[in-house]
Protein backbone atom coordinates (compact mmCIF):
# COMPACT_ATOMS: atom_id res chain seq x y z
CA UNK A 1 0.00 0.00 0.00
CA UNK A 2 1.24 3.46 -0.89
CA UNK A 3 1.65 5.75 2.05
CA UNK A 4 1.11 9.48 1.89
CA UNK A 5 1.31 9.75 5.65
CA UNK A 6 4.63 11.29 6.61
CA UNK A 7 5.04 11.18 10.35
CA UNK A 8 8.78 11.66 10.62
CA UNK A 9 9.08 12.46 14.33
CA UNK A 10 7.29 11.28 17.46
CA UNK A 11 4.71 13.63 18.89
CA UNK A 12 1.40 15.20 17.98
CA UNK A 13 0.44 16.13 14.45
CA UNK A 14 -2.16 18.44 12.96
CA UNK A 15 -3.89 16.57 10.13
CA UNK A 16 -6.64 17.22 7.61
CA UNK A 17 -8.63 14.49 5.90
CA UNK A 18 -10.80 15.68 3.03
CA UNK A 19 -13.59 13.97 1.12
CA UNK A 20 -12.89 13.72 -2.63
CA UNK A 21 -13.80 16.91 -4.48
CA UNK A 22 -14.98 18.37 -1.18
CA UNK A 23 -18.30 16.53 -1.44
CA UNK A 24 -20.62 17.27 1.52
CA UNK A 25 -20.96 14.04 3.51
CA UNK A 26 -20.99 14.98 7.20
CA UNK A 27 -24.22 16.93 7.42
CA UNK A 28 -26.06 14.96 10.09
CA UNK A 29 -25.67 12.85 13.21
CA UNK A 30 -25.53 9.54 11.33
CA UNK A 31 -22.69 10.57 9.04
CA UNK A 32 -20.74 12.34 11.79
CA UNK A 33 -21.25 9.27 13.95
CA UNK A 34 -19.10 7.29 11.51
CA UNK A 35 -16.13 9.54 12.32
CA UNK A 36 -16.86 9.69 16.05
CA UNK A 37 -17.20 5.90 16.34
CA UNK A 38 -13.95 5.35 14.44
CA UNK A 39 -12.08 7.85 16.62
CA UNK A 40 -13.47 6.21 19.77
CA UNK A 41 -12.32 2.82 18.50
CA UNK A 42 -8.84 4.12 17.67
CA UNK A 43 -8.50 5.72 21.11
CA UNK A 44 -9.56 2.51 22.85
CA UNK A 45 -7.83 -0.09 20.67
CA UNK A 46 -5.00 1.56 18.72
CA UNK A 47 -3.36 3.85 21.29
CA UNK A 48 -4.51 7.00 19.49
CA UNK A 49 -4.23 10.07 21.68
CA UNK A 50 -6.74 12.51 20.26
CA UNK A 51 -5.89 16.08 21.28
CA UNK A 52 -8.44 18.02 19.21
CA UNK A 53 -10.88 17.56 16.34
CA UNK A 54 -13.55 19.17 14.25
CA UNK A 55 -15.86 17.50 11.75
CA UNK A 56 -17.01 19.79 8.95
CA UNK A 57 -19.33 18.81 6.09
CA UNK A 58 -16.50 17.66 3.79
CA UNK A 59 -13.35 17.40 5.88
CA UNK A 60 -12.02 16.78 9.35
CA UNK A 61 -9.12 18.29 11.25
CA UNK A 62 -7.34 16.39 14.01
CA UNK A 63 -4.47 16.85 16.38
CA UNK A 64 -3.35 13.43 17.48
CA UNK A 65 -0.44 11.11 18.14
CA UNK A 66 0.11 7.37 18.47
CA UNK A 67 3.04 5.00 18.58
CA UNK A 68 2.11 3.93 15.01
CA UNK A 69 0.29 7.02 13.74
CA UNK A 70 0.79 5.96 10.12
CA UNK A 71 -0.95 2.63 10.71
CA UNK A 72 -3.71 4.17 12.80
CA UNK A 73 -4.56 6.79 10.20
CA UNK A 74 -4.46 4.32 7.30
CA UNK A 75 -6.81 2.05 9.24
CA UNK A 76 -9.05 4.99 10.21
CA UNK A 77 -9.46 6.18 6.63
CA UNK A 78 -9.95 2.67 5.24
CA UNK A 79 -12.60 1.82 7.84
CA UNK A 80 -14.47 5.13 7.59
CA UNK A 81 -14.44 4.93 3.79
CA UNK A 82 -16.19 1.55 3.95
CA UNK A 83 -18.73 2.88 6.45
CA UNK A 84 -19.35 6.04 4.39
CA UNK A 85 -19.97 3.91 1.29
CA UNK A 86 -22.50 1.84 3.26
CA UNK A 87 -24.11 5.09 4.47
CA UNK A 88 -24.27 6.45 0.91
CA UNK A 89 -25.97 3.27 -0.36
CA UNK A 90 -29.40 4.64 0.54
CA UNK A 91 -32.07 5.88 -1.90
CA UNK A 92 -31.69 9.51 -0.79
CA UNK A 93 -27.87 9.44 -0.93
CA UNK A 94 -26.96 7.32 -3.95
CA UNK A 95 -25.79 10.48 -5.71
CA UNK A 96 -22.80 10.27 -3.34
CA UNK A 97 -21.92 6.78 -4.59
CA UNK A 98 -22.03 8.10 -8.15
CA UNK A 99 -19.66 10.91 -7.21
CA UNK A 100 -17.32 8.58 -5.30
CA UNK A 101 -17.09 6.39 -8.42
CA UNK A 102 -16.63 9.36 -10.74
CA UNK A 103 -13.77 10.89 -8.73
CA UNK A 104 -11.92 7.63 -8.01
CA UNK A 105 -8.32 7.78 -9.20
CA UNK A 106 -7.76 5.55 -12.23
CA UNK A 107 -4.90 3.62 -10.63
CA UNK A 108 -7.16 2.55 -7.74
CA UNK A 109 -8.17 -0.58 -9.59
CA UNK A 110 -9.09 -2.67 -6.56
CA UNK A 111 -12.01 -0.44 -5.55
CA UNK A 112 -15.16 0.96 -7.12
CA UNK A 113 -15.21 4.16 -5.09
CA UNK A 114 -12.86 6.69 -3.57
CA UNK A 115 -14.12 8.52 -0.50
CA UNK A 116 -11.07 10.34 0.89
CA UNK A 117 -8.52 12.42 -0.95
CA UNK A 118 -5.07 10.94 -0.59
CA UNK A 119 -2.87 12.07 2.25
CA UNK A 120 -3.45 13.95 5.46
CA UNK A 121 -1.11 16.94 5.04
CA UNK A 122 0.41 16.30 8.49
CA UNK A 123 2.19 19.07 10.34
CA UNK A 124 4.28 18.15 13.37
CA UNK A 125 3.27 20.23 16.38
CA UNK A 126 6.43 21.91 17.61
CA UNK A 127 5.84 23.81 20.80
CA UNK A 128 3.04 25.46 22.73
CA UNK A 129 2.62 28.39 20.32
CA UNK A 130 2.03 26.11 17.35
CA UNK A 131 -0.34 23.94 19.39
CA UNK A 132 -2.36 27.01 20.43
CA UNK A 133 -2.51 28.24 16.83
CA UNK A 134 -3.73 24.85 15.53
CA UNK A 135 -6.28 24.49 18.34
CA UNK A 136 -7.66 27.92 17.51
CA UNK A 137 -7.74 27.09 13.80
CA UNK A 138 -9.60 23.81 14.41
CA UNK A 139 -12.13 25.21 16.86
CA UNK A 140 -12.85 28.38 14.90
CA UNK A 141 -13.38 26.54 11.61
CA UNK A 142 -17.21 26.44 11.99
CA UNK A 143 -17.21 30.10 13.06
CA UNK A 144 -15.21 31.15 9.98
CA UNK A 145 -17.71 29.23 7.82
CA UNK A 146 -20.59 31.14 9.43
CA UNK A 147 -22.24 28.04 10.91
CA UNK A 148 -22.05 29.19 14.56
CA UNK A 149 -21.16 32.33 16.47
CA UNK A 150 -18.91 30.62 19.03
CA UNK A 151 -16.66 27.56 18.66
CA UNK A 152 -18.33 25.76 21.57
CA UNK A 153 -21.67 25.90 19.75
CA UNK A 154 -20.42 23.45 17.09
CA UNK A 155 -21.44 19.98 18.27
CA UNK A 156 -18.78 18.06 16.32
CA UNK A 157 -15.71 19.69 17.77
CA UNK A 158 -13.48 19.42 20.81
CA UNK A 159 -14.02 23.10 21.71
CA UNK A 160 -16.50 22.13 24.45
CA UNK A 161 -13.95 19.68 25.87
CA UNK A 162 -11.35 22.43 26.24
CA UNK A 163 -13.85 24.71 27.96
CA UNK A 164 -14.86 21.81 30.23
CA UNK A 165 -18.50 22.16 29.21
CA UNK A 166 -21.00 19.30 29.44
CA UNK A 167 -22.43 17.33 26.54
CA UNK A 168 -19.29 16.66 24.55
CA UNK A 169 -19.63 14.12 21.73
CA UNK A 170 -16.21 12.51 22.19
CA UNK A 171 -13.61 12.25 24.91
CA UNK A 172 -10.20 13.65 24.07
CA UNK A 173 -6.72 13.51 25.58
CA UNK A 174 -5.79 16.97 26.84
CA UNK A 175 -2.73 15.96 28.88
CA UNK A 176 0.51 16.55 26.98
CA UNK A 177 3.78 14.86 27.87
mmCIF file with all atom_site columns, C-alpha atoms in Angstrom:
data_model
loop_
_atom_site.group_PDB
_atom_site.id
_atom_site.type_symbol
_atom_site.label_atom_id
_atom_site.label_alt_id
_atom_site.label_comp_id
_atom_site.label_asym_id
_atom_site.label_entity_id
_atom_site.label_seq_id
_atom_site.pdbx_PDB_ins_code
_atom_site.Cartn_x
_atom_site.Cartn_y
_atom_site.Cartn_z
_atom_site.occupancy
_atom_site.B_iso_or_equiv
_atom_site.pdbx_formal_charge
_atom_site.auth_seq_id
_atom_site.auth_comp_id
_atom_site.auth_asym_id
_atom_site.auth_atom_id
_atom_site.pdbx_PDB_model_num
ATOM 1   C CA . UNK A 1 1   ? 0.000   0.000  0.000   1.00 0.00 ? 1   UNK A CA 1
ATOM 2   C CA . UNK A 1 2   ? 1.237   3.456  -0.887  1.00 0.00 ? 2   UNK A CA 1
ATOM 3   C CA . UNK A 1 3   ? 1.650   5.753  2.051   1.00 0.00 ? 3   UNK A CA 1
ATOM 4   C CA . UNK A 1 4   ? 1.111   9.477  1.892   1.00 0.00 ? 4   UNK A CA 1
ATOM 5   C CA . UNK A 1 5   ? 1.309   9.749  5.649   1.00 0.00 ? 5   UNK A CA 1
ATOM 6   C CA . UNK A 1 6   ? 4.629   11.294 6.607   1.00 0.00 ? 6   UNK A CA 1
ATOM 7   C CA . UNK A 1 7   ? 5.045   11.181 10.351  1.00 0.00 ? 7   UNK A CA 1
ATOM 8   C CA . UNK A 1 8   ? 8.781   11.664 10.624  1.00 0.00 ? 8   UNK A CA 1
ATOM 9   C CA . UNK A 1 9   ? 9.076   12.465 14.334  1.00 0.00 ? 9   UNK A CA 1
ATOM 10  C CA . UNK A 1 10  ? 7.291   11.279 17.459  1.00 0.00 ? 10  UNK A CA 1
ATOM 11  C CA . UNK A 1 11  ? 4.709   13.628 18.893  1.00 0.00 ? 11  UNK A CA 1
ATOM 12  C CA . UNK A 1 12  ? 1.400   15.203 17.985  1.00 0.00 ? 12  UNK A CA 1
ATOM 13  C CA . UNK A 1 13  ? 0.437   16.126 14.445  1.00 0.00 ? 13  UNK A CA 1
ATOM 14  C CA . UNK A 1 14  ? -2.156  18.444 12.959  1.00 0.00 ? 14  UNK A CA 1
ATOM 15  C CA . UNK A 1 15  ? -3.885  16.573 10.128  1.00 0.00 ? 15  UNK A CA 1
ATOM 16  C CA . UNK A 1 16  ? -6.637  17.224 7.610   1.00 0.00 ? 16  UNK A CA 1
ATOM 17  C CA . UNK A 1 17  ? -8.630  14.491 5.904   1.00 0.00 ? 17  UNK A CA 1
ATOM 18  C CA . UNK A 1 18  ? -10.801 15.679 3.028   1.00 0.00 ? 18  UNK A CA 1
ATOM 19  C CA . UNK A 1 19  ? -13.592 13.966 1.122   1.00 0.00 ? 19  UNK A CA 1
ATOM 20  C CA . UNK A 1 20  ? -12.891 13.716 -2.632  1.00 0.00 ? 20  UNK A CA 1
ATOM 21  C CA . UNK A 1 21  ? -13.798 16.907 -4.479  1.00 0.00 ? 21  UNK A CA 1
ATOM 22  C CA . UNK A 1 22  ? -14.978 18.375 -1.181  1.00 0.00 ? 22  UNK A CA 1
ATOM 23  C CA . UNK A 1 23  ? -18.304 16.534 -1.442  1.00 0.00 ? 23  UNK A CA 1
ATOM 24  C CA . UNK A 1 24  ? -20.623 17.270 1.517   1.00 0.00 ? 24  UNK A CA 1
ATOM 25  C CA . UNK A 1 25  ? -20.962 14.037 3.509   1.00 0.00 ? 25  UNK A CA 1
ATOM 26  C CA . UNK A 1 26  ? -20.987 14.978 7.199   1.00 0.00 ? 26  UNK A CA 1
ATOM 27  C CA . UNK A 1 27  ? -24.223 16.928 7.419   1.00 0.00 ? 27  UNK A CA 1
ATOM 28  C CA . UNK A 1 28  ? -26.063 14.962 10.094  1.00 0.00 ? 28  UNK A CA 1
ATOM 29  C CA . UNK A 1 29  ? -25.673 12.853 13.206  1.00 0.00 ? 29  UNK A CA 1
ATOM 30  C CA . UNK A 1 30  ? -25.534 9.538  11.332  1.00 0.00 ? 30  UNK A CA 1
ATOM 31  C CA . UNK A 1 31  ? -22.690 10.572 9.037   1.00 0.00 ? 31  UNK A CA 1
ATOM 32  C CA . UNK A 1 32  ? -20.744 12.345 11.790  1.00 0.00 ? 32  UNK A CA 1
ATOM 33  C CA . UNK A 1 33  ? -21.252 9.274  13.949  1.00 0.00 ? 33  UNK A CA 1
ATOM 34  C CA . UNK A 1 34  ? -19.096 7.290  11.513  1.00 0.00 ? 34  UNK A CA 1
ATOM 35  C CA . UNK A 1 35  ? -16.125 9.539  12.320  1.00 0.00 ? 35  UNK A CA 1
ATOM 36  C CA . UNK A 1 36  ? -16.865 9.691  16.048  1.00 0.00 ? 36  UNK A CA 1
ATOM 37  C CA . UNK A 1 37  ? -17.203 5.903  16.339  1.00 0.00 ? 37  UNK A CA 1
ATOM 38  C CA . UNK A 1 38  ? -13.949 5.347  14.441  1.00 0.00 ? 38  UNK A CA 1
ATOM 39  C CA . UNK A 1 39  ? -12.076 7.853  16.616  1.00 0.00 ? 39  UNK A CA 1
ATOM 40  C CA . UNK A 1 40  ? -13.469 6.209  19.771  1.00 0.00 ? 40  UNK A CA 1
ATOM 41  C CA . UNK A 1 41  ? -12.318 2.823  18.501  1.00 0.00 ? 41  UNK A CA 1
ATOM 42  C CA . UNK A 1 42  ? -8.842  4.116  17.667  1.00 0.00 ? 42  UNK A CA 1
ATOM 43  C CA . UNK A 1 43  ? -8.504  5.723  21.111  1.00 0.00 ? 43  UNK A CA 1
ATOM 44  C CA . UNK A 1 44  ? -9.563  2.509  22.847  1.00 0.00 ? 44  UNK A CA 1
ATOM 45  C CA . UNK A 1 45  ? -7.827  -0.089 20.666  1.00 0.00 ? 45  UNK A CA 1
ATOM 46  C CA . UNK A 1 46  ? -4.998  1.558  18.722  1.00 0.00 ? 46  UNK A CA 1
ATOM 47  C CA . UNK A 1 47  ? -3.363  3.853  21.294  1.00 0.00 ? 47  UNK A CA 1
ATOM 48  C CA . UNK A 1 48  ? -4.509  7.002  19.486  1.00 0.00 ? 48  UNK A CA 1
ATOM 49  C CA . UNK A 1 49  ? -4.230  10.072 21.683  1.00 0.00 ? 49  UNK A CA 1
ATOM 50  C CA . UNK A 1 50  ? -6.741  12.512 20.265  1.00 0.00 ? 50  UNK A CA 1
ATOM 51  C CA . UNK A 1 51  ? -5.891  16.076 21.279  1.00 0.00 ? 51  UNK A CA 1
ATOM 52  C CA . UNK A 1 52  ? -8.444  18.017 19.212  1.00 0.00 ? 52  UNK A CA 1
ATOM 53  C CA . UNK A 1 53  ? -10.885 17.556 16.342  1.00 0.00 ? 53  UNK A CA 1
ATOM 54  C CA . UNK A 1 54  ? -13.549 19.174 14.245  1.00 0.00 ? 54  UNK A CA 1
ATOM 55  C CA . UNK A 1 55  ? -15.862 17.497 11.747  1.00 0.00 ? 55  UNK A CA 1
ATOM 56  C CA . UNK A 1 56  ? -17.005 19.787 8.952   1.00 0.00 ? 56  UNK A CA 1
ATOM 57  C CA . UNK A 1 57  ? -19.327 18.808 6.093   1.00 0.00 ? 57  UNK A CA 1
ATOM 58  C CA . UNK A 1 58  ? -16.503 17.664 3.789   1.00 0.00 ? 58  UNK A CA 1
ATOM 59  C CA . UNK A 1 59  ? -13.353 17.397 5.880   1.00 0.00 ? 59  UNK A CA 1
ATOM 60  C CA . UNK A 1 60  ? -12.020 16.781 9.350   1.00 0.00 ? 60  UNK A CA 1
ATOM 61  C CA . UNK A 1 61  ? -9.118  18.292 11.249  1.00 0.00 ? 61  UNK A CA 1
ATOM 62  C CA . UNK A 1 62  ? -7.344  16.392 14.007  1.00 0.00 ? 62  UNK A CA 1
ATOM 63  C CA . UNK A 1 63  ? -4.474  16.854 16.384  1.00 0.00 ? 63  UNK A CA 1
ATOM 64  C CA . UNK A 1 64  ? -3.345  13.426 17.476  1.00 0.00 ? 64  UNK A CA 1
ATOM 65  C CA . UNK A 1 65  ? -0.445  11.112 18.143  1.00 0.00 ? 65  UNK A CA 1
ATOM 66  C CA . UNK A 1 66  ? 0.106   7.373  18.469  1.00 0.00 ? 66  UNK A CA 1
ATOM 67  C CA . UNK A 1 67  ? 3.041   4.997  18.582  1.00 0.00 ? 67  UNK A CA 1
ATOM 68  C CA . UNK A 1 68  ? 2.108   3.932  15.013  1.00 0.00 ? 68  UNK A CA 1
ATOM 69  C CA . UNK A 1 69  ? 0.292   7.018  13.743  1.00 0.00 ? 69  UNK A CA 1
ATOM 70  C CA . UNK A 1 70  ? 0.787   5.957  10.117  1.00 0.00 ? 70  UNK A CA 1
ATOM 71  C CA . UNK A 1 71  ? -0.954  2.631  10.709  1.00 0.00 ? 71  UNK A CA 1
ATOM 72  C CA . UNK A 1 72  ? -3.715  4.174  12.801  1.00 0.00 ? 72  UNK A CA 1
ATOM 73  C CA . UNK A 1 73  ? -4.561  6.793  10.200  1.00 0.00 ? 73  UNK A CA 1
ATOM 74  C CA . UNK A 1 74  ? -4.458  4.323  7.305   1.00 0.00 ? 74  UNK A CA 1
ATOM 75  C CA . UNK A 1 75  ? -6.810  2.046  9.237   1.00 0.00 ? 75  UNK A CA 1
ATOM 76  C CA . UNK A 1 76  ? -9.047  4.986  10.206  1.00 0.00 ? 76  UNK A CA 1
ATOM 77  C CA . UNK A 1 77  ? -9.455  6.179  6.625   1.00 0.00 ? 77  UNK A CA 1
ATOM 78  C CA . UNK A 1 78  ? -9.953  2.666  5.243   1.00 0.00 ? 78  UNK A CA 1
ATOM 79  C CA . UNK A 1 79  ? -12.605 1.818  7.837   1.00 0.00 ? 79  UNK A CA 1
ATOM 80  C CA . UNK A 1 80  ? -14.466 5.128  7.591   1.00 0.00 ? 80  UNK A CA 1
ATOM 81  C CA . UNK A 1 81  ? -14.440 4.927  3.791   1.00 0.00 ? 81  UNK A CA 1
ATOM 82  C CA . UNK A 1 82  ? -16.193 1.549  3.950   1.00 0.00 ? 82  UNK A CA 1
ATOM 83  C CA . UNK A 1 83  ? -18.730 2.880  6.449   1.00 0.00 ? 83  UNK A CA 1
ATOM 84  C CA . UNK A 1 84  ? -19.354 6.043  4.388   1.00 0.00 ? 84  UNK A CA 1
ATOM 85  C CA . UNK A 1 85  ? -19.973 3.913  1.292   1.00 0.00 ? 85  UNK A CA 1
ATOM 86  C CA . UNK A 1 86  ? -22.497 1.838  3.265   1.00 0.00 ? 86  UNK A CA 1
ATOM 87  C CA . UNK A 1 87  ? -24.106 5.091  4.468   1.00 0.00 ? 87  UNK A CA 1
ATOM 88  C CA . UNK A 1 88  ? -24.274 6.445  0.913   1.00 0.00 ? 88  UNK A CA 1
ATOM 89  C CA . UNK A 1 89  ? -25.970 3.272  -0.357  1.00 0.00 ? 89  UNK A CA 1
ATOM 90  C CA . UNK A 1 90  ? -29.397 4.640  0.542   1.00 0.00 ? 90  UNK A CA 1
ATOM 91  C CA . UNK A 1 91  ? -32.072 5.878  -1.902  1.00 0.00 ? 91  UNK A CA 1
ATOM 92  C CA . UNK A 1 92  ? -31.691 9.505  -0.790  1.00 0.00 ? 92  UNK A CA 1
ATOM 93  C CA . UNK A 1 93  ? -27.870 9.444  -0.929  1.00 0.00 ? 93  UNK A CA 1
ATOM 94  C CA . UNK A 1 94  ? -26.959 7.323  -3.950  1.00 0.00 ? 94  UNK A CA 1
ATOM 95  C CA . UNK A 1 95  ? -25.788 10.477 -5.705  1.00 0.00 ? 95  UNK A CA 1
ATOM 96  C CA . UNK A 1 96  ? -22.801 10.268 -3.342  1.00 0.00 ? 96  UNK A CA 1
ATOM 97  C CA . UNK A 1 97  ? -21.919 6.781  -4.592  1.00 0.00 ? 97  UNK A CA 1
ATOM 98  C CA . UNK A 1 98  ? -22.025 8.099  -8.154  1.00 0.00 ? 98  UNK A CA 1
ATOM 99  C CA . UNK A 1 99  ? -19.664 10.910 -7.206  1.00 0.00 ? 99  UNK A CA 1
ATOM 100 C CA . UNK A 1 100 ? -17.317 8.584  -5.298  1.00 0.00 ? 100 UNK A CA 1
ATOM 101 C CA . UNK A 1 101 ? -17.093 6.394  -8.421  1.00 0.00 ? 101 UNK A CA 1
ATOM 102 C CA . UNK A 1 102 ? -16.627 9.363  -10.742 1.00 0.00 ? 102 UNK A CA 1
ATOM 103 C CA . UNK A 1 103 ? -13.771 10.892 -8.729  1.00 0.00 ? 103 UNK A CA 1
ATOM 104 C CA . UNK A 1 104 ? -11.918 7.634  -8.008  1.00 0.00 ? 104 UNK A CA 1
ATOM 105 C CA . UNK A 1 105 ? -8.315  7.778  -9.198  1.00 0.00 ? 105 UNK A CA 1
ATOM 106 C CA . UNK A 1 106 ? -7.756  5.546  -12.230 1.00 0.00 ? 106 UNK A CA 1
ATOM 107 C CA . UNK A 1 107 ? -4.902  3.625  -10.634 1.00 0.00 ? 107 UNK A CA 1
ATOM 108 C CA . UNK A 1 108 ? -7.164  2.555  -7.743  1.00 0.00 ? 108 UNK A CA 1
ATOM 109 C CA . UNK A 1 109 ? -8.167  -0.583 -9.593  1.00 0.00 ? 109 UNK A CA 1
ATOM 110 C CA . UNK A 1 110 ? -9.085  -2.671 -6.556  1.00 0.00 ? 110 UNK A CA 1
ATOM 111 C CA . UNK A 1 111 ? -12.009 -0.436 -5.553  1.00 0.00 ? 111 UNK A CA 1
ATOM 112 C CA . UNK A 1 112 ? -15.159 0.959  -7.118  1.00 0.00 ? 112 UNK A CA 1
ATOM 113 C CA . UNK A 1 113 ? -15.213 4.161  -5.091  1.00 0.00 ? 113 UNK A CA 1
ATOM 114 C CA . UNK A 1 114 ? -12.855 6.693  -3.566  1.00 0.00 ? 114 UNK A CA 1
ATOM 115 C CA . UNK A 1 115 ? -14.125 8.517  -0.496  1.00 0.00 ? 115 UNK A CA 1
ATOM 116 C CA . UNK A 1 116 ? -11.074 10.339 0.887   1.00 0.00 ? 116 UNK A CA 1
ATOM 117 C CA . UNK A 1 117 ? -8.517  12.422 -0.947  1.00 0.00 ? 117 UNK A CA 1
ATOM 118 C CA . UNK A 1 118 ? -5.066  10.936 -0.590  1.00 0.00 ? 118 UNK A CA 1
ATOM 119 C CA . UNK A 1 119 ? -2.868  12.068 2.250   1.00 0.00 ? 119 UNK A CA 1
ATOM 120 C CA . UNK A 1 120 ? -3.455  13.954 5.465   1.00 0.00 ? 120 UNK A CA 1
ATOM 121 C CA . UNK A 1 121 ? -1.107  16.937 5.044   1.00 0.00 ? 121 UNK A CA 1
ATOM 122 C CA . UNK A 1 122 ? 0.408   16.296 8.495   1.00 0.00 ? 122 UNK A CA 1
ATOM 123 C CA . UNK A 1 123 ? 2.194   19.068 10.336  1.00 0.00 ? 123 UNK A CA 1
ATOM 124 C CA . UNK A 1 124 ? 4.279   18.153 13.372  1.00 0.00 ? 124 UNK A CA 1
ATOM 125 C CA . UNK A 1 125 ? 3.267   20.230 16.379  1.00 0.00 ? 125 UNK A CA 1
ATOM 126 C CA . UNK A 1 126 ? 6.430   21.914 17.610  1.00 0.00 ? 126 UNK A CA 1
ATOM 127 C CA . UNK A 1 127 ? 5.835   23.808 20.805  1.00 0.00 ? 127 UNK A CA 1
ATOM 128 C CA . UNK A 1 128 ? 3.037   25.460 22.730  1.00 0.00 ? 128 UNK A CA 1
ATOM 129 C CA . UNK A 1 129 ? 2.617   28.386 20.324  1.00 0.00 ? 129 UNK A CA 1
ATOM 130 C CA . UNK A 1 130 ? 2.029   26.105 17.346  1.00 0.00 ? 130 UNK A CA 1
ATOM 131 C CA . UNK A 1 131 ? -0.341  23.943 19.387  1.00 0.00 ? 131 UNK A CA 1
ATOM 132 C CA . UNK A 1 132 ? -2.356  27.011 20.434  1.00 0.00 ? 132 UNK A CA 1
ATOM 133 C CA . UNK A 1 133 ? -2.506  28.240 16.826  1.00 0.00 ? 133 UNK A CA 1
ATOM 134 C CA . UNK A 1 134 ? -3.734  24.854 15.532  1.00 0.00 ? 134 UNK A CA 1
ATOM 135 C CA . UNK A 1 135 ? -6.280  24.488 18.340  1.00 0.00 ? 135 UNK A CA 1
ATOM 136 C CA . UNK A 1 136 ? -7.661  27.922 17.512  1.00 0.00 ? 136 UNK A CA 1
ATOM 137 C CA . UNK A 1 137 ? -7.737  27.092 13.797  1.00 0.00 ? 137 UNK A CA 1
ATOM 138 C CA . UNK A 1 138 ? -9.599  23.815 14.413  1.00 0.00 ? 138 UNK A CA 1
ATOM 139 C CA . UNK A 1 139 ? -12.126 25.207 16.859  1.00 0.00 ? 139 UNK A CA 1
ATOM 140 C CA . UNK A 1 140 ? -12.849 28.380 14.900  1.00 0.00 ? 140 UNK A CA 1
ATOM 141 C CA . UNK A 1 141 ? -13.378 26.536 11.606  1.00 0.00 ? 141 UNK A CA 1
ATOM 142 C CA . UNK A 1 142 ? -17.210 26.438 11.993  1.00 0.00 ? 142 UNK A CA 1
ATOM 143 C CA . UNK A 1 143 ? -17.207 30.100 13.060  1.00 0.00 ? 143 UNK A CA 1
ATOM 144 C CA . UNK A 1 144 ? -15.215 31.148 9.979   1.00 0.00 ? 144 UNK A CA 1
ATOM 145 C CA . UNK A 1 145 ? -17.712 29.233 7.820   1.00 0.00 ? 145 UNK A CA 1
ATOM 146 C CA . UNK A 1 146 ? -20.591 31.141 9.433   1.00 0.00 ? 146 UNK A CA 1
ATOM 147 C CA . UNK A 1 147 ? -22.239 28.040 10.912  1.00 0.00 ? 147 UNK A CA 1
ATOM 148 C CA . UNK A 1 148 ? -22.052 29.189 14.555  1.00 0.00 ? 148 UNK A CA 1
ATOM 149 C CA . UNK A 1 149 ? -21.157 32.331 16.475  1.00 0.00 ? 149 UNK A CA 1
ATOM 150 C CA . UNK A 1 150 ? -18.905 30.621 19.031  1.00 0.00 ? 150 UNK A CA 1
ATOM 151 C CA . UNK A 1 151 ? -16.663 27.558 18.661  1.00 0.00 ? 151 UNK A CA 1
ATOM 152 C CA . UNK A 1 152 ? -18.333 25.760 21.570  1.00 0.00 ? 152 UNK A CA 1
ATOM 153 C CA . UNK A 1 153 ? -21.668 25.905 19.748  1.00 0.00 ? 153 UNK A CA 1
ATOM 154 C CA . UNK A 1 154 ? -20.422 23.450 17.091  1.00 0.00 ? 154 UNK A CA 1
ATOM 155 C CA . UNK A 1 155 ? -21.440 19.979 18.267  1.00 0.00 ? 155 UNK A CA 1
ATOM 156 C CA . UNK A 1 156 ? -18.780 18.055 16.315  1.00 0.00 ? 156 UNK A CA 1
ATOM 157 C CA . UNK A 1 157 ? -15.708 19.693 17.765  1.00 0.00 ? 157 UNK A CA 1
ATOM 158 C CA . UNK A 1 158 ? -13.481 19.420 20.813  1.00 0.00 ? 158 UNK A CA 1
ATOM 159 C CA . UNK A 1 159 ? -14.025 23.103 21.707  1.00 0.00 ? 159 UNK A CA 1
ATOM 160 C CA . UNK A 1 160 ? -16.500 22.127 24.446  1.00 0.00 ? 160 UNK A CA 1
ATOM 161 C CA . UNK A 1 161 ? -13.953 19.676 25.871  1.00 0.00 ? 161 UNK A CA 1
ATOM 162 C CA . UNK A 1 162 ? -11.355 22.427 26.244  1.00 0.00 ? 162 UNK A CA 1
ATOM 163 C CA . UNK A 1 163 ? -13.851 24.708 27.958  1.00 0.00 ? 163 UNK A CA 1
ATOM 164 C CA . UNK A 1 164 ? -14.857 21.805 30.228  1.00 0.00 ? 164 UNK A CA 1
ATOM 165 C CA . UNK A 1 165 ? -18.499 22.165 29.209  1.00 0.00 ? 165 UNK A CA 1
ATOM 166 C CA . UNK A 1 166 ? -21.000 19.303 29.445  1.00 0.00 ? 166 UNK A CA 1
ATOM 167 C CA . UNK A 1 167 ? -22.428 17.326 26.542  1.00 0.00 ? 167 UNK A CA 1
ATOM 168 C CA . UNK A 1 168 ? -19.287 16.663 24.553  1.00 0.00 ? 168 UNK A CA 1
ATOM 169 C CA . UNK A 1 169 ? -19.630 14.118 21.730  1.00 0.00 ? 169 UNK A CA 1
ATOM 170 C CA . UNK A 1 170 ? -16.215 12.506 22.188  1.00 0.00 ? 170 UNK A CA 1
ATOM 171 C CA . UNK A 1 171 ? -13.611 12.251 24.912  1.00 0.00 ? 171 UNK A CA 1
ATOM 172 C CA . UNK A 1 172 ? -10.199 13.647 24.067  1.00 0.00 ? 172 UNK A CA 1
ATOM 173 C CA . UNK A 1 173 ? -6.716  13.513 25.576  1.00 0.00 ? 173 UNK A CA 1
ATOM 174 C CA . UNK A 1 174 ? -5.790  16.969 26.839  1.00 0.00 ? 174 UNK A CA 1
ATOM 175 C CA . UNK A 1 175 ? -2.735  15.963 28.883  1.00 0.00 ? 175 UNK A CA 1
ATOM 176 C CA . UNK A 1 176 ? 0.508   16.549 26.985  1.00 0.00 ? 176 UNK A CA 1
ATOM 177 C CA . UNK A 1 177 ? 3.780   14.864 27.870  1.00 0.00 ? 177 UNK A CA 1
#
